Coordinates of C-alpha atoms in Angstrom, one line a residue:
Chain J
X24 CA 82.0 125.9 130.8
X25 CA 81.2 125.9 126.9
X26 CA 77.8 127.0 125.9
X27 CA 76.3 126.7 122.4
X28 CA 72.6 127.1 121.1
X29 CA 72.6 123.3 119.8
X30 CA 73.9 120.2 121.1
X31 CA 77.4 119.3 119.9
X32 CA 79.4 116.2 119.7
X33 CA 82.5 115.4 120.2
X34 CA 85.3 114.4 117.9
X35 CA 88.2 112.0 118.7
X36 CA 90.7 110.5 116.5
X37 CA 91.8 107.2 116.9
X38 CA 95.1 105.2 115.4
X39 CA 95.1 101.7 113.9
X40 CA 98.7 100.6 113.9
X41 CA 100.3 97.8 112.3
X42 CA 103.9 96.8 112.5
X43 CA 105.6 93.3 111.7
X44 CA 107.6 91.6 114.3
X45 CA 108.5 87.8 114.3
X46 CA 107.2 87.2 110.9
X47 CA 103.0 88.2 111.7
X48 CA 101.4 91.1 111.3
X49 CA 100.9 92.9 114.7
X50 CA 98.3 95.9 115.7
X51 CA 99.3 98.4 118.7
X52 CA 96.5 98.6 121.5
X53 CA 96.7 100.5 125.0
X54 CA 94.9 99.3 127.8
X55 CA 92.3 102.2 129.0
X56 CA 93.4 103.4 132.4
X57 CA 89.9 105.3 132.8
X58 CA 86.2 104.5 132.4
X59 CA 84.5 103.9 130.1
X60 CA 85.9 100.3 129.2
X61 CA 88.4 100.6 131.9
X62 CA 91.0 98.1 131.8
X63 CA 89.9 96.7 128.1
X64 CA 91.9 96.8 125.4
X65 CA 91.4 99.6 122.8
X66 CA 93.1 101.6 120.1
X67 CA 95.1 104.6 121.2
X68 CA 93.2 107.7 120.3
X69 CA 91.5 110.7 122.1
X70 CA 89.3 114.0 121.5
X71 CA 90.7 116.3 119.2
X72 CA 91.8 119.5 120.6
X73 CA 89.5 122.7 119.7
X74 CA 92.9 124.3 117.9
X75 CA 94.4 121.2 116.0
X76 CA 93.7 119.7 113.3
X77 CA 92.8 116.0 112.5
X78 CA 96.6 114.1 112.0
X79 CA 97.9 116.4 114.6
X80 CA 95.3 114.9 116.6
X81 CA 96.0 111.2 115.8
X82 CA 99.8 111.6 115.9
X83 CA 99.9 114.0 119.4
X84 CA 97.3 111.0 120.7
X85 CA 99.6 108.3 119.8
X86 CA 102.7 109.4 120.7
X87 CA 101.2 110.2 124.0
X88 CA 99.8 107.3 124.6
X89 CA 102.3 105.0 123.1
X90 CA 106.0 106.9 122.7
X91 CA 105.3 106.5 119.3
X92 CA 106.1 109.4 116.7
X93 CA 107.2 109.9 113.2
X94 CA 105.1 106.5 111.6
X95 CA 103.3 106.8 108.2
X96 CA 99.9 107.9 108.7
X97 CA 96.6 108.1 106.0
X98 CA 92.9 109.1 106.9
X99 CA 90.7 105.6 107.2
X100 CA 87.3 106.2 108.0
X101 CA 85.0 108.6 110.1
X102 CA 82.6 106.5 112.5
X103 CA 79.5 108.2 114.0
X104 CA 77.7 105.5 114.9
X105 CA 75.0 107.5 117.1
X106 CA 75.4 104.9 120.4
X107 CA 79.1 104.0 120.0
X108 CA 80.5 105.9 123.0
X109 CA 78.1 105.3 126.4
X110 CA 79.2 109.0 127.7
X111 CA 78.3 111.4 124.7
X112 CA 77.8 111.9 120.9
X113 CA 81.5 110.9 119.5
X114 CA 82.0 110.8 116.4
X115 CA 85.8 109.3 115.7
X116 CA 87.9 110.1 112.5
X117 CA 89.7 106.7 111.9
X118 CA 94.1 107.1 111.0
X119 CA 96.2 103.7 110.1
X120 CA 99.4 103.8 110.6
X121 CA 102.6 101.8 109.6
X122 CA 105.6 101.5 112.0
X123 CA 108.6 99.8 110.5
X124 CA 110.3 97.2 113.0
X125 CA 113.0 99.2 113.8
X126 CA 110.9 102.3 114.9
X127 CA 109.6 100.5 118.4
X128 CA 109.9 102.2 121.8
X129 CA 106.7 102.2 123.6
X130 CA 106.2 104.0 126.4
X131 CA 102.6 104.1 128.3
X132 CA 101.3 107.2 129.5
X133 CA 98.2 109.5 129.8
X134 CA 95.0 107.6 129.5
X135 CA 96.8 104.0 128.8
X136 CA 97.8 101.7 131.6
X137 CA 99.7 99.6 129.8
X138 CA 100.7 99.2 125.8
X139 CA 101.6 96.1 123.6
X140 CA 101.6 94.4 120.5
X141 CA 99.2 92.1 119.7
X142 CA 99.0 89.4 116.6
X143 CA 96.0 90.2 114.3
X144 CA 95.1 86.6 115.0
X145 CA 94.5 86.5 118.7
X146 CA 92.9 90.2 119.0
X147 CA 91.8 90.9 122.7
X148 CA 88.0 92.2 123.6
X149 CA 88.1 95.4 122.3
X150 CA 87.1 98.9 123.4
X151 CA 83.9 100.7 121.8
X152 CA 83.5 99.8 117.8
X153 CA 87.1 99.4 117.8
X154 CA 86.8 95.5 116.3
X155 CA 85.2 97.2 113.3
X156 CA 87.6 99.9 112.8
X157 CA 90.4 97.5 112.9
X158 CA 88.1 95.4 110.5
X159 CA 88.3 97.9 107.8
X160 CA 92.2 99.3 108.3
X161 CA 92.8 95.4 107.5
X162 CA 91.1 95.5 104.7
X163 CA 92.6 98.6 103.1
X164 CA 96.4 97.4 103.8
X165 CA 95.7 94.5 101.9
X166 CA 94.2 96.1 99.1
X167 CA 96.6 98.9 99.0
X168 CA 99.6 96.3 99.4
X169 CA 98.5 95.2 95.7
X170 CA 98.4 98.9 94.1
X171 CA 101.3 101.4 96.4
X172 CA 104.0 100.9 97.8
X173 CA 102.8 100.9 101.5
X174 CA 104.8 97.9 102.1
X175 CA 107.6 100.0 102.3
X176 CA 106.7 101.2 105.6
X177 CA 107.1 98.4 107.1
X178 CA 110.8 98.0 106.2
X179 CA 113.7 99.1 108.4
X180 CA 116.6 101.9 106.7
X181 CA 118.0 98.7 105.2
X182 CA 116.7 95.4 103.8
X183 CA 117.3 92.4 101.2
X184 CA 114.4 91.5 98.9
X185 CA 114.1 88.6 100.7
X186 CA 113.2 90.6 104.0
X187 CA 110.5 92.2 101.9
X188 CA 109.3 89.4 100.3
X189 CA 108.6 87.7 104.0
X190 CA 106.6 91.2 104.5
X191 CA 103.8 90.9 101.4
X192 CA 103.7 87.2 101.9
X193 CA 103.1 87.7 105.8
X194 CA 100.3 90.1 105.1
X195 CA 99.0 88.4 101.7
X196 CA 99.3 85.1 103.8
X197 CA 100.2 83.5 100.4
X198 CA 103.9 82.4 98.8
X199 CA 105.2 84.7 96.4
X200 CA 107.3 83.4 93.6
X201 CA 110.7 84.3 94.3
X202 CA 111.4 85.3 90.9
X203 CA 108.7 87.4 89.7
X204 CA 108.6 89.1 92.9
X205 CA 112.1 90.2 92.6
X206 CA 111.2 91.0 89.0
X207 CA 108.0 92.9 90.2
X208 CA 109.4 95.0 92.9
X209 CA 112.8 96.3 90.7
X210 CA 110.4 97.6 87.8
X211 CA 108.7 99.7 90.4
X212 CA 111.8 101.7 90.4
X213 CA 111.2 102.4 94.3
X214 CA 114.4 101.0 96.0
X215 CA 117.8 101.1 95.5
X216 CA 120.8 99.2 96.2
X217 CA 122.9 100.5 99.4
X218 CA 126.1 98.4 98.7
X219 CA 126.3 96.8 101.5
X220 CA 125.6 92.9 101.6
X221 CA 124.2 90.9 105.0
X222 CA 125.4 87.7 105.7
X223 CA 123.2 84.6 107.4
X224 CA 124.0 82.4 108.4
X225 CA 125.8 79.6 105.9
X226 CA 123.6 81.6 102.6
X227 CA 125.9 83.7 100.0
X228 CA 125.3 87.3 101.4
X229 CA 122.5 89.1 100.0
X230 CA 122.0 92.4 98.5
X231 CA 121.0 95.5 101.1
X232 CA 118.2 97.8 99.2
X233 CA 116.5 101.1 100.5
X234 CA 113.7 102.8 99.5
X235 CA 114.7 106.2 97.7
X236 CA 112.1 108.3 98.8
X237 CA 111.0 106.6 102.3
X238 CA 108.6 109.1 103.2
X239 CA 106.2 108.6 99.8
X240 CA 103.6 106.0 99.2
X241 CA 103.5 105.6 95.4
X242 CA 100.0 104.6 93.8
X243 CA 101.8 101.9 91.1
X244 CA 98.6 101.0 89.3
Chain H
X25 CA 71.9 126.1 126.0
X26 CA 73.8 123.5 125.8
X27 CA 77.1 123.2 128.3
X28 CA 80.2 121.0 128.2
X29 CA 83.0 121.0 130.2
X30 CA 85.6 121.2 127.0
X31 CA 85.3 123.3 123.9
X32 CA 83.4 121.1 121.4
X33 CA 83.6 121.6 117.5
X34 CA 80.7 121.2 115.0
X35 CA 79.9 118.4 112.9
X36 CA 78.8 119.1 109.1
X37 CA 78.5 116.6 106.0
X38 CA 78.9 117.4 103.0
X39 CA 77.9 115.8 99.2
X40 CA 79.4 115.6 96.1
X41 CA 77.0 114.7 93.9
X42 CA 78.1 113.8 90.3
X43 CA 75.7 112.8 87.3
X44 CA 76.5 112.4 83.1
X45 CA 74.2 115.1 81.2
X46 CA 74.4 116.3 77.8
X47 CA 77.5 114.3 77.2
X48 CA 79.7 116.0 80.2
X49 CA 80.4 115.2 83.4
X50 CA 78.4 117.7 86.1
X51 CA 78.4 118.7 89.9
X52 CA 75.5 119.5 91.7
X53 CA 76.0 123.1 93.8
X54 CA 73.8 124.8 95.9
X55 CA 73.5 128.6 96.2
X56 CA 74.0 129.7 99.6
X57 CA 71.2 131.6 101.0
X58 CA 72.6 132.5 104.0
X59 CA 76.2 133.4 105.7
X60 CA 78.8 133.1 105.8
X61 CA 79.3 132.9 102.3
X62 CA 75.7 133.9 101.1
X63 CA 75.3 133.9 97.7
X64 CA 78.3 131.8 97.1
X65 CA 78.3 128.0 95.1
X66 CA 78.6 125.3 97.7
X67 CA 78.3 121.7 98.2
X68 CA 75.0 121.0 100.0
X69 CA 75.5 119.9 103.5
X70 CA 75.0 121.4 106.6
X71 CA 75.0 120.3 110.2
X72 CA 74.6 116.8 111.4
X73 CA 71.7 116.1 114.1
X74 CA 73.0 115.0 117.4
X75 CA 70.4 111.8 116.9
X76 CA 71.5 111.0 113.3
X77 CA 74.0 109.1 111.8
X78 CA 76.8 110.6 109.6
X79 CA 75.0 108.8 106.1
X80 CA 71.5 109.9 107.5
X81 CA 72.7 113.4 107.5
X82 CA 74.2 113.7 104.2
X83 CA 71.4 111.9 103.1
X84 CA 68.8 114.3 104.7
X85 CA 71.1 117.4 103.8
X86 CA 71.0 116.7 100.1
X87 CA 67.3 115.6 100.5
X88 CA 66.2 119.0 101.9
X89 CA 68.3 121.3 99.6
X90 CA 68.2 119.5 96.7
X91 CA 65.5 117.5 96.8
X92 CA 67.4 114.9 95.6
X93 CA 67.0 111.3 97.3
X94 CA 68.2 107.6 97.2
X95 CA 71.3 108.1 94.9
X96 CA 74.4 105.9 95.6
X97 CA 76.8 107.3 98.1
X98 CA 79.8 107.0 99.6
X99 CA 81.8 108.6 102.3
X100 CA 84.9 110.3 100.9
X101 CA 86.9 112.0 103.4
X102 CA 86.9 114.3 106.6
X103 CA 88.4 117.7 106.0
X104 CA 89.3 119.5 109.6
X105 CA 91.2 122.1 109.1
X106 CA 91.2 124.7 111.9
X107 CA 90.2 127.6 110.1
X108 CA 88.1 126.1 107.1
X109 CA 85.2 127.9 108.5
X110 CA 84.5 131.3 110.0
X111 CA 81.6 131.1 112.3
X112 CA 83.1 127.9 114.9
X113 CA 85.2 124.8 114.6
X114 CA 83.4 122.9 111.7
X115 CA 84.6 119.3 110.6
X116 CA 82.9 118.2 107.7
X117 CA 82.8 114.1 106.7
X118 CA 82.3 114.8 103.3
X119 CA 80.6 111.8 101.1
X120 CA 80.3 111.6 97.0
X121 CA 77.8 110.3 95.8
X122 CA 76.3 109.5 91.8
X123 CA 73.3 110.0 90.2
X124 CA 71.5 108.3 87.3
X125 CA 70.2 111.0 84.0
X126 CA 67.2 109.8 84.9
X127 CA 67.0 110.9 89.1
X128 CA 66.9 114.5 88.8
X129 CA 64.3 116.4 90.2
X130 CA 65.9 119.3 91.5
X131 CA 64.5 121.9 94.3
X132 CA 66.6 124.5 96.0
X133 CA 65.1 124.4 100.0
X134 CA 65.8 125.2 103.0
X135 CA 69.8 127.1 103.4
X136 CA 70.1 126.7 99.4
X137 CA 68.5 129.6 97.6
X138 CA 69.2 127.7 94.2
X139 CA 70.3 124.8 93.3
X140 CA 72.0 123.7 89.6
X141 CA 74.0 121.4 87.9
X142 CA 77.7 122.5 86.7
X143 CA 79.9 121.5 83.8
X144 CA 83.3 119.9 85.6
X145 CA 85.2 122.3 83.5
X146 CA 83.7 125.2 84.7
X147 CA 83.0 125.4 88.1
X148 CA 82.1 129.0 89.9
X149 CA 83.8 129.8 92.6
X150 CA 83.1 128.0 95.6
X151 CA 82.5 128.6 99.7
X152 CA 84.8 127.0 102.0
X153 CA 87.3 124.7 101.2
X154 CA 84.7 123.0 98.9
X155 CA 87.8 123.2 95.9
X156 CA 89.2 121.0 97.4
X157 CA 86.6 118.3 98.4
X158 CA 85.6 118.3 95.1
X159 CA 89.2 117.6 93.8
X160 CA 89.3 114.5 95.9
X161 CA 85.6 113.5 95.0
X162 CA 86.6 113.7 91.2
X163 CA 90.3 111.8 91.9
X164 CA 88.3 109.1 93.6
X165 CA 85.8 108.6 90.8
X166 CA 88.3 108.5 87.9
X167 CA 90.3 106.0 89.8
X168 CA 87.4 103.9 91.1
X169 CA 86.1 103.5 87.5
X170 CA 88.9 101.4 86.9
X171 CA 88.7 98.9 89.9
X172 CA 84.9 99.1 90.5
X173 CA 82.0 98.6 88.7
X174 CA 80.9 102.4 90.0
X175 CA 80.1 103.7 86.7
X176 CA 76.7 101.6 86.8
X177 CA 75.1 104.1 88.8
X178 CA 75.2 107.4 86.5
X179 CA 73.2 104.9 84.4
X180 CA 69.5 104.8 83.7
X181 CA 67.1 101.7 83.9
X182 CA 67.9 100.5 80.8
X183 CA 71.3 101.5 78.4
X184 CA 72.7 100.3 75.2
X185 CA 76.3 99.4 75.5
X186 CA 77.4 102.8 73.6
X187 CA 75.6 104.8 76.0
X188 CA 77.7 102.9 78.7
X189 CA 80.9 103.4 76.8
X190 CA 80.3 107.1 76.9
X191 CA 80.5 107.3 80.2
X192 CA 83.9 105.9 81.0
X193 CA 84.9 108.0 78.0
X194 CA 83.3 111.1 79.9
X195 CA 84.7 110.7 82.8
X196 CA 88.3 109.5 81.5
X197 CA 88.5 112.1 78.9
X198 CA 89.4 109.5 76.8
X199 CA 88.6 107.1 73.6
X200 CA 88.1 103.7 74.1
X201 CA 87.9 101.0 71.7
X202 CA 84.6 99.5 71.4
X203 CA 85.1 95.8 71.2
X204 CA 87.7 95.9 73.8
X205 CA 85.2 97.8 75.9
X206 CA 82.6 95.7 75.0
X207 CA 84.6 92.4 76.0
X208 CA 85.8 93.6 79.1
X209 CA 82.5 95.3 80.2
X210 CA 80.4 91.6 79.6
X211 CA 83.4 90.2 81.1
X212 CA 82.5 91.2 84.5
X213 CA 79.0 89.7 84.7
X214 CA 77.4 92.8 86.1
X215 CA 75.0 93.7 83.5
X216 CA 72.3 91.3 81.3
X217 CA 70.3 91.8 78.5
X218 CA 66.5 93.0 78.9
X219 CA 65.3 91.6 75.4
X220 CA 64.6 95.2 74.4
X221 CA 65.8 97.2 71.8
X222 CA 66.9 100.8 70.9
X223 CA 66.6 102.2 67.5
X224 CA 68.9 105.5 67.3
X225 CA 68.3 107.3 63.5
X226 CA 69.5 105.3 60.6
X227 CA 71.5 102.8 62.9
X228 CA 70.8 99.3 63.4
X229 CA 68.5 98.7 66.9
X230 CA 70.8 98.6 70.1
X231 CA 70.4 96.0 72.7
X232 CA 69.1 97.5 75.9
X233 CA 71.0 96.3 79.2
X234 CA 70.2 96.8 82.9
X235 CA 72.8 96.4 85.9
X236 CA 71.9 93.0 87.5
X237 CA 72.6 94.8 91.1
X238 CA 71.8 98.2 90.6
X239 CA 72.7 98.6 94.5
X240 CA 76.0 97.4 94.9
X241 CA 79.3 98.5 93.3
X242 CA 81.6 95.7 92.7
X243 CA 85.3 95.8 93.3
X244 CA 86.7 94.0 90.2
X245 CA 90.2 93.4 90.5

């Protein structure tokens, strides 16, 4: 046992992840495998470890719970809403992630009975305050979509514009002019050609782009 | 004594309060008045309540050290580094927050021994990793003055447009023109005329304005 002269709470981090598959925007959840909530849908996430620090946290919690490593990760929110967990004070630092569609192996394990991906559009019941966190991780990928280059986590090693294109217009749920889009996204100086074309179907084969420096989310405003 | 089954880490928040005086941008510290660190320069904060909220306690915090209440905060960022503390594991949700020329009754209390406002430029040292909240805090404001309508809140009641004009200069280290500024700043619709006037010296009188929501910051693009 721990002892300490005042009450403490708990910390936990938990991971809002968000991946595009068959053209809509999809969020990761586990299914709890333990009480409380048990058998509800949830985030993946888990108490912080005494000896590691906050993203080590998130990403050893997701990659336990969901196979998933190496995504892009950023700091969302901390939510320490005194009644949100029924068994003690837990306060939960908040992480979204991006998975591009090519990083995808899930693997349940540890406190998750089972792991999918879910449209944003038909969200289960969820777990705890989880509805809000996902709330707000929404909200800052759509904002941020309009001044970094977050977008870019999304992609797969290699892509046409058009592929990207589908990706802003999928989470902006608007049409992009073709044109200035292209326009747009070349000035930002970000990707590069690969030269290599991919052919579909009966279209003239399109140009295969990267991003030059995949790991970095520029600010562009 | 209180017992858990698991190690559990400390909660702390922590403020970055800012205000506008004598034409430079200052940071409120705190004098520690006890250890670790006693005697140092530190944000105020301290440790959240197990029955308070994480605003509640920086509100509280900042109340009791500072005296200082009912400013316009935000939460910024949760630093948990392992070893950013000496005594136990301490995360800290760190919030900023902004304060009106006019709001500033200060009273060193409780774990501050004093309490003072500090030129931007010349910072003591300070406790912790409180360099480096401070660094974010400032990033954020600079880069929310330009998408927000957060500069509002460093003003008082009532402000001629120059007066507001300083501000963003202040804080942007920069000159702006006036009738740009005074275009785009109308443009927004967040501040009216309040059929006063301000004579300054020799100069013709100044229109007085006032923030039609002084409680909300706007996002405004």
């Amino acid at each position: 046992m721990y002892q300490y002269e005042f009450p403490h709470p708990a910390i936990t981090t938990d991971i809002v992840l968000f991946t595009i598959r068959d053209k809509q925007l999809k969020l990761l959840l586990v299914r709890r495998g333990s009480e409380p909530f048990k058998g509800t849908w949830a985030l993946p996430g888990g108490f912080m470890q005494i000896d590691e620090d906050l993203e080590s946290s998130a990403r050893r919690e997701l990659a336990e719970e969901t196979g998933i490593e190496g995504v892009y990760l950023e700091q969302l929110y901390t939510f320490g809403a005194v009644d949100r967990d029924p068994r003690e004070r837990v306060v939960t630092v908040a992480y979204y992630a991006l998975a591009a569609s090519d990083q995808m192996v899930l693997r349940a394990a540890t406190d998750a009975e089972a792991v999918d991906w879910f449209d944003m559009d038909t969200l289960p019941e969820l777990a705890f305050d989880h509805r809000q966190i996902v709330a707000m991780a929404h909200k800052r990928l759509v904002a941020k979509l309009d001044y970094s280059t977050i977008a870019f986590q999304f992609m797969p090693q290699e892509f046409t514009l058009s592929e990207l294109q589908d990706v802003y217009e999928i989470i902006l749920r608007e049409e992009l002019d073709r044109r200035n889009f292209r326009k747009w996204i070349l000035a930002l100086e970000q990707i590069e050609e690969t030269g290599r074309e991919k052919r579909q179907g009966a279209h003239r084969p399109a140009k295969l782009y990267r991003v030059i420096d995949p790991g970095r989310v520029e600010i562009i405003k």
